[in-house]
Amino acid sequence: MTAVGTPRDQLMSSPPRARRGKARRPAMLGAVPYLLMAPAVLVILAVLGYPLFRLIELSFQQYGLKQILSHKVDWIGFSNYQSIFADSQFWEILLRTLLFTAVNVALTMVFGMLVALLLRKTSAWARWLVNFGMIFAWATPVVVAITIFEWIFDQQYGVLNWTLTHLFHVGDFAQHDWFENPVVGLGVITALVVWGALPFVVISLYAGLTQVPKELEEAARVDGASAFGVFRNVTYPFLRPLLLIVTSLEIIWDFGVFNQVYIMLHASPTPPYYLMSIYSYIQSFGVGKYGLGSAVAVVMVIILLIAAVGYVRQLLRIGEVE
Amino acid sequence: MKARYLTVAGLAAALAVAGCSSSGGGTANNTTSPSSGGSSSSSPASQQPSSAAPNSASGTLTVWLQVDAQKGWPDAVTAANTAFNQKYPNVKVDVQYQQWNDHLTKFDTQLAAGTAPDVIEMGNTEMAKYMANGAFADLTNDVGQFPNSDTWLQGLAGSAQLDGKTYGVPYYAGARAVIYRTDLYGSNDPSKAATVDDLINDCKAVQAASKDKAFSAFYIPGQYWYMAMGFVYGNGGAIATSDGGKWTGALESSQAQQGLQKWVDLVKACSKAPANTDEAHPNQYQVFEQNTAGAIYDAGWVPGYVQGAKADGGNPDLKGKVGVMAMPGFTADKGMSTFLGGSDLAIPATSKHTDWAEAWVSAFTTTDEQKAFIKAGNLPNTTSLLADAAADTNLAPYAKAAQNSWFTPASKNWVSVEKANVLKNMLTAILQGKSIDSQTKAADQQITQLLNAGA
């Protein structure tokens, strides 16, 4: 991120540079980069490639307790996919998951951007304090964070119900069940997810902001640009590649949210709370239809691949600049 | 005194009937001397051809028990390990405690990976699917060497038998009863309630007398399906019925719906518990200890536990203020149906040390061990000890409750219904205002589909 000058040109254009053009290099040396990469590639294949391969394989099989014990597999082609696509519950869950993801990513990015911008304006000690808090929130293991939220929103002993009733007197919230209405309940979970994601976004974006040349923004301001105009026309173009990457990552993470729902609802979320990941888990480990659960997971992977295209393209572009 | 024997006889009859139709397997045809039922830990393993002499055998025996043992009777586990090690001094016993909500998930993955334990505790509702798929070693020919096998509770032993073969050893049984605060109920003494309607009146009075908004006169978490289904069976309904091997969800029958309605009435009148949690989140006995519940419906070890020392997790302030009674039924002449819970010990077919595993299971189910389980508040696995259970003041109401018991449908797919949360989801929806009629019909549809699914 050491771009200077017109950022859009520098970052966005991809002139085909003849970097590998040193033709006189000995032939043997050509293998060296691949040899150096080989260990990493092998590890990635073993750790990510094999499970993915098994997942796809399972999604074309009928795989349950019988198959686990007999070590014989029953290939059933696209039957698993046919049955999930024919299931109206699946489409409902897919829609809910997409909505949930969209809301979570939007809130995370907007809040993250605002806090990052705020950090530029604050005094050093305030910035230090916010960063300190952010790192703490970031360092909280997700299960611990969920448990804390669980207690805040607990119907019987929750501190929130007590605070609303006895401290702010906004009404009688004693015994108020935050999870009775699934929209509100998913809202609580959204708060938890956004809270957990903010530190990464803020710290990344703040780092990005430090690379935006001050003199350009100043020049724009002197020319009479509004605060939003400065952001839109100067800051944003510099941040665009970074924003794309962070947003892609957020989409990937939020689309696969599992713990926050599963643990928050005591390992038995009711159907209005089913997201794709929960549905896949219940089909696999609850009902014991591992093939069907895998098919759901494969659909998830495919949707995420689409989201990841933006991320990968951006990564490649940055590589070209350097 | 007489009443106690009647209780024992009634209990024995009830437990015998509650079992599956299995013929009782190989207890009769096994000619090796059945264990006398005494406390001796005479080695069963020596009675069968063992590849290595017990003394020289070495390795590790992995045992999965549920956390109940860790909390309720850890000494019995230690005693079993000691007895086992006298026979197999060089075999290390590795007891790993599991949680109910995910132990089968773990078991499935361990089976797939070939690293399953050598002994596993299974809930009696969880056995069928695994037996039908051949997950467990066939113990039919070795039944006689397990302690008290000729007097096993048929209701519990039946859950470990399929097609005349035995795949598990009954571990302990359990019923549920009403545990209430005598100081809070006072003159509204629920033990005088002849029917569940009387009980509702009692708890309404207690609820009205309390100023604490978080207080439940009768704390009932919304997803407590073991309790709710007791009202279904208590009113003559059932979860599902079978006709020639084909299952049909039966919750939409009028008996089942009326039973559920009564349960909902009780919950609405006396409970402030969340509609979307079950009896383990939080553990209802902990709510009871916090003085925010006047009554709970819980297992036999709970009354003693909640009155115990603080260091053991109890609340000593409750000492002498806790009463126990069987849940009254719809009519005065018949108690409410209670779920006949319990556990079996099975040996996964993948175990390479079946002989060690059998020896450990024997050591863990001796008469002395069973007495320890009774002391911890469980019903024993043998009819020969039922009198001991009925003589225990805390346990007597449980023995009485068990006279009317119900068990989950005997389909090999039952556990799918349980793990897919079909009943929990239904109860939450009903308590949140959906109609009983629509929700039971929706649940029936799922139950029918899941129970009739292929292997």
Coordinates of C-alpha atoms in Angstrom, one line a residue, chain A residues 2-291:
Chain A
T2 CA 2.6 2.5 -1.0
A3 CA 0.6 4.1 -3.7
V4 CA 1.4 7.7 -4.7
G5 CA 0.0 9.8 -7.4
T6 CA -3.3 9.1 -9.0
P7 CA -4.4 6.0 -7.1
R8 CA -7.0 4.8 -9.5
D9 CA -4.4 4.5 -12.3
Q10 CA -1.8 2.9 -10.2
L11 CA -4.0 0.4 -8.5
M12 CA -6.7 -0.4 -11.0
S13 CA -4.9 -0.6 -14.3
S14 CA -3.2 -3.8 -15.0
P15 CA -0.6 -3.3 -17.6
P16 CA 0.9 -6.5 -18.7
R17 CA 4.4 -6.1 -17.5
A18 CA 7.1 -8.3 -19.0
R19 CA 8.5 -9.3 -15.6
R20 CA 9.4 -12.8 -16.4
G21 CA 11.2 -11.8 -19.6
K22 CA 14.7 -12.7 -18.6
A23 CA 15.1 -15.4 -21.2
R24 CA 18.7 -16.1 -20.6
R25 CA 18.0 -17.5 -17.1
P26 CA 19.2 -21.2 -16.9
A27 CA 16.4 -23.6 -17.4
M28 CA 16.9 -25.3 -14.0
L29 CA 16.2 -22.1 -12.2
G30 CA 12.7 -22.0 -13.6
A31 CA 11.7 -24.8 -11.3
V32 CA 13.0 -23.0 -8.2
P33 CA 9.8 -20.9 -7.5
Y34 CA 7.7 -23.9 -7.8
L35 CA 9.9 -25.9 -5.4
L36 CA 9.7 -23.1 -3.0
M37 CA 6.0 -23.0 -3.2
A38 CA 5.5 -26.7 -3.0
P39 CA 5.5 -27.1 0.8
A40 CA 2.8 -24.4 1.2
V41 CA 0.7 -25.9 -1.7
L42 CA 1.0 -29.3 -0.2
V43 CA -0.2 -28.1 3.2
I44 CA -3.1 -26.2 1.7
L45 CA -4.1 -29.2 -0.3
A46 CA -4.0 -31.5 2.7
V47 CA -5.7 -29.1 5.1
L48 CA -8.3 -27.5 2.8
G49 CA -8.3 -29.5 -0.5
Y50 CA -9.0 -32.9 1.0
P51 CA -11.9 -32.0 3.2
L52 CA -13.4 -30.0 0.3
F53 CA -13.0 -33.0 -1.9
R54 CA -14.6 -35.3 0.7
L55 CA -17.5 -32.8 1.1
I56 CA -18.2 -32.8 -2.6
E57 CA -17.9 -36.6 -2.7
L58 CA -20.3 -37.0 0.3
S59 CA -22.9 -34.8 -1.3
F60 CA -23.3 -37.3 -4.1
Q61 CA -23.7 -40.2 -1.6
Q62 CA -26.2 -41.5 0.8
Y63 CA -24.1 -41.5 3.9
G64 CA -25.5 -42.3 7.3
L65 CA -24.7 -44.5 10.2
K66 CA -25.1 -47.6 8.1
Q67 CA -22.5 -46.4 5.6
I68 CA -20.2 -45.3 8.4
L69 CA -20.2 -48.8 10.0
S70 CA -20.1 -50.9 6.8
H71 CA -17.5 -48.7 5.1
K72 CA -19.6 -49.1 1.9
V73 CA -20.9 -46.1 0.1
D74 CA -24.1 -45.7 -1.8
W75 CA -23.7 -43.3 -4.8
I76 CA -27.0 -41.6 -5.5
G77 CA -26.0 -38.9 -8.0
F78 CA -27.8 -35.7 -7.6
S79 CA -30.6 -37.0 -5.4
N80 CA -29.4 -35.0 -2.4
Y81 CA -29.4 -31.8 -4.4
Q82 CA -32.8 -32.6 -5.9
S83 CA -34.3 -33.1 -2.5
I84 CA -32.9 -29.8 -1.0
F85 CA -33.9 -27.8 -4.0
A86 CA -37.4 -29.3 -3.8
D87 CA -37.7 -28.3 -0.2
S88 CA -39.3 -25.0 0.4
Q89 CA -37.6 -24.8 3.8
F90 CA -34.3 -24.7 2.1
W91 CA -35.2 -21.6 0.0
E92 CA -36.5 -19.9 3.0
I93 CA -33.3 -20.6 4.9
L94 CA -31.2 -19.5 1.9
L95 CA -33.1 -16.2 1.7
R96 CA -32.8 -15.6 5.4
T97 CA -29.0 -16.3 5.3
L98 CA -28.5 -13.9 2.4
L99 CA -30.4 -11.2 4.2
F100 CA -28.6 -11.9 7.5
T101 CA -25.3 -11.7 5.7
A102 CA -26.2 -8.5 3.8
V103 CA -27.3 -6.7 7.0
N104 CA -24.3 -7.9 9.0
V105 CA -21.8 -6.9 6.3
A106 CA -23.4 -3.5 5.7
L107 CA -23.5 -2.7 9.4
T108 CA -20.0 -3.8 10.0
M109 CA -18.6 -1.9 7.1
V110 CA -20.5 1.3 7.8
F111 CA -19.7 1.3 11.5
G112 CA -16.1 0.2 10.8
M113 CA -15.5 3.0 8.3
L114 CA -17.1 5.6 10.6
V115 CA -15.0 4.6 13.5
A116 CA -11.8 4.5 11.4
L117 CA -12.5 8.0 10.1
L118 CA -13.2 9.1 13.7
L119 CA -9.9 7.8 14.8
R120 CA -8.1 10.2 12.5
K121 CA -9.8 13.2 14.2
T122 CA -9.3 12.2 17.8
S123 CA -6.4 13.0 20.0
A124 CA -3.7 10.5 20.4
W125 CA -4.7 9.2 23.8
A126 CA -8.3 8.7 22.7
R127 CA -7.1 6.8 19.7
W128 CA -4.9 4.7 21.9
L129 CA -7.8 4.0 24.2
V130 CA -10.1 2.9 21.3
N131 CA -7.4 0.7 19.8
F132 CA -6.8 -0.8 23.1
G133 CA -10.4 -1.7 23.5
M134 CA -10.6 -2.9 20.0
I135 CA -7.7 -5.3 20.5
F136 CA -9.4 -6.6 23.6
A137 CA -12.7 -7.2 21.8
W138 CA -10.8 -8.9 19.1
A139 CA -8.9 -11.1 21.4
T140 CA -12.0 -12.4 23.1
P141 CA -12.6 -16.0 22.0
V142 CA -15.9 -16.2 20.2
V143 CA -17.4 -18.7 22.6
V144 CA -16.6 -16.4 25.6
A145 CA -18.1 -13.5 23.7
I146 CA -21.3 -15.5 23.0
T147 CA -21.6 -16.5 26.7
I148 CA -21.2 -12.9 27.8
F149 CA -24.0 -11.8 25.4
E150 CA -26.1 -14.7 26.5
W151 CA -25.9 -13.4 30.0
I152 CA -26.6 -9.8 29.0
F153 CA -29.8 -10.9 27.2
D154 CA -30.8 -13.6 29.6
Q155 CA -34.5 -13.6 30.3
Q156 CA -34.3 -14.3 33.9
Y157 CA -31.0 -12.8 35.2
G158 CA -30.0 -10.7 32.2
V159 CA -28.4 -7.4 33.0
L160 CA -30.1 -5.7 30.1
N161 CA -33.6 -6.4 31.3
W162 CA -32.7 -5.1 34.7
T163 CA -31.0 -2.0 33.4
L164 CA -33.9 -1.1 31.1
T165 CA -36.4 -1.7 33.9
H166 CA -34.7 -0.3 36.9
L167 CA -32.1 2.2 35.6
F168 CA -33.6 3.7 32.5
H169 CA -37.3 3.1 33.4
V170 CA -38.2 2.6 29.8
G171 CA -40.8 0.1 30.6
D172 CA -41.2 -3.3 32.3
F173 CA -38.6 -5.6 30.8
A174 CA -38.6 -8.1 33.6
Q175 CA -38.7 -11.6 32.1
H176 CA -38.6 -10.1 28.6
D177 CA -37.6 -12.8 26.2
W178 CA -35.3 -11.3 23.5
F179 CA -35.5 -14.4 21.4
E180 CA -39.2 -14.9 21.3
N181 CA -39.5 -12.9 18.1
P182 CA -36.9 -14.3 15.7
V183 CA -36.4 -11.0 13.9
V184 CA -35.4 -9.4 17.2
G185 CA -33.4 -12.5 18.2
L186 CA -31.4 -12.4 15.0
G187 CA -31.0 -8.7 15.6
V188 CA -29.3 -9.6 18.9
I189 CA -27.1 -12.0 17.1
T190 CA -26.3 -9.4 14.5
A191 CA -25.2 -7.1 17.3
L192 CA -22.9 -9.8 18.5
V193 CA -21.5 -10.6 15.1
V194 CA -20.9 -6.9 14.2
W195 CA -19.3 -6.3 17.6
G196 CA -16.9 -9.2 17.0
A197 CA -16.1 -8.1 13.5
L198 CA -15.5 -4.4 14.1
P199 CA -12.0 -4.5 15.5
F200 CA -10.6 -6.1 12.4
V201 CA -12.4 -3.8 10.1
V202 CA -11.5 -0.6 12.0
I203 CA -7.9 -1.4 12.4
S204 CA -7.5 -2.4 8.8
L205 CA -9.3 0.6 7.5
Y206 CA -7.5 3.0 9.8
A207 CA -4.2 1.6 8.5
G208 CA -5.5 2.2 5.0
L209 CA -6.4 5.7 5.9
T210 CA -2.9 6.6 7.1
Q211 CA -1.8 6.0 3.5
V212 CA -4.1 8.6 2.0
P213 CA -2.0 11.6 1.3
K214 CA -3.1 14.5 3.5
E215 CA -2.2 17.1 0.9
L216 CA -4.7 15.8 -1.6
E217 CA -7.5 15.9 0.8
E218 CA -6.4 19.4 1.9
A219 CA -6.3 20.5 -1.7
A220 CA -9.8 19.2 -2.3
R221 CA -11.0 21.0 0.8
V222 CA -9.4 24.3 -0.4
D223 CA -11.2 23.8 -3.6
G224 CA -14.4 23.9 -1.7
A225 CA -15.3 20.2 -1.5
S226 CA -17.7 19.1 1.3
A227 CA -16.6 16.6 3.9
F228 CA -18.5 13.9 2.0
G229 CA -17.1 15.1 -1.3
V230 CA -13.6 14.7 0.1
F231 CA -14.4 11.2 1.2
R232 CA -16.2 10.3 -2.0
N233 CA -13.6 11.7 -4.4
V234 CA -10.3 11.5 -2.6
T235 CA -10.3 9.1 0.3
Y236 CA -12.6 6.4 -1.1
P237 CA -10.5 5.8 -4.3
F238 CA -7.4 5.2 -2.2
L239 CA -9.3 2.8 0.1
R240 CA -11.3 1.0 -2.6
P241 CA -9.0 -2.0 -3.0
L242 CA -8.8 -2.4 0.7
L243 CA -12.5 -2.0 1.2
L244 CA -13.1 -4.7 -1.5
I245 CA -10.9 -7.1 0.3
V246 CA -12.3 -6.5 3.8
T247 CA -15.9 -6.6 2.5
S248 CA -15.3 -9.9 0.7
L249 CA -13.8 -11.3 3.9
E250 CA -16.8 -10.1 5.9
I251 CA -19.2 -11.7 3.4
I252 CA -17.4 -15.0 3.7
W253 CA -17.4 -14.9 7.5
D254 CA -20.9 -13.7 8.0
F255 CA -22.4 -16.1 5.5
G256 CA -21.0 -19.0 7.5
V257 CA -22.0 -17.7 11.0
F258 CA -22.7 -20.8 13.1
N259 CA -21.5 -20.5 16.7
Q260 CA -23.3 -17.2 17.5
V261 CA -26.7 -18.8 16.6
Y262 CA -26.1 -22.3 17.8
I263 CA -24.5 -21.5 21.2
M264 CA -26.7 -18.5 21.9
L265 CA -29.8 -20.6 21.5
H266 CA -28.5 -23.4 23.7
A267 CA -27.7 -25.9 20.9
S268 CA -31.4 -26.1 19.9
P269 CA -32.2 -23.2 17.7
T270 CA -35.8 -23.3 16.4
P271 CA -36.5 -23.3 12.7
P272 CA -37.0 -19.5 12.4
Y273 CA -33.3 -19.2 13.4
Y274 CA -32.0 -21.7 10.9
L275 CA -29.2 -20.3 8.8
M276 CA -27.5 -22.4 6.1
S277 CA -24.8 -23.5 8.4
I278 CA -27.2 -24.5 11.1
Y279 CA -29.4 -26.3 8.6
S280 CA -26.4 -28.2 7.2
Y281 CA -25.3 -29.2 10.7
I282 CA -28.8 -30.4 11.8
Q283 CA -29.2 -32.4 8.6
S284 CA -25.8 -34.0 9.1
F285 CA -25.2 -34.5 12.8
G286 CA -28.8 -34.2 14.0
V287 CA -30.7 -36.3 11.6
G288 CA -27.7 -38.3 10.5
K289 CA -28.1 -37.6 6.8
Y290 CA -24.5 -36.6 6.1
G291 CA -24.9 -36.7 2.4

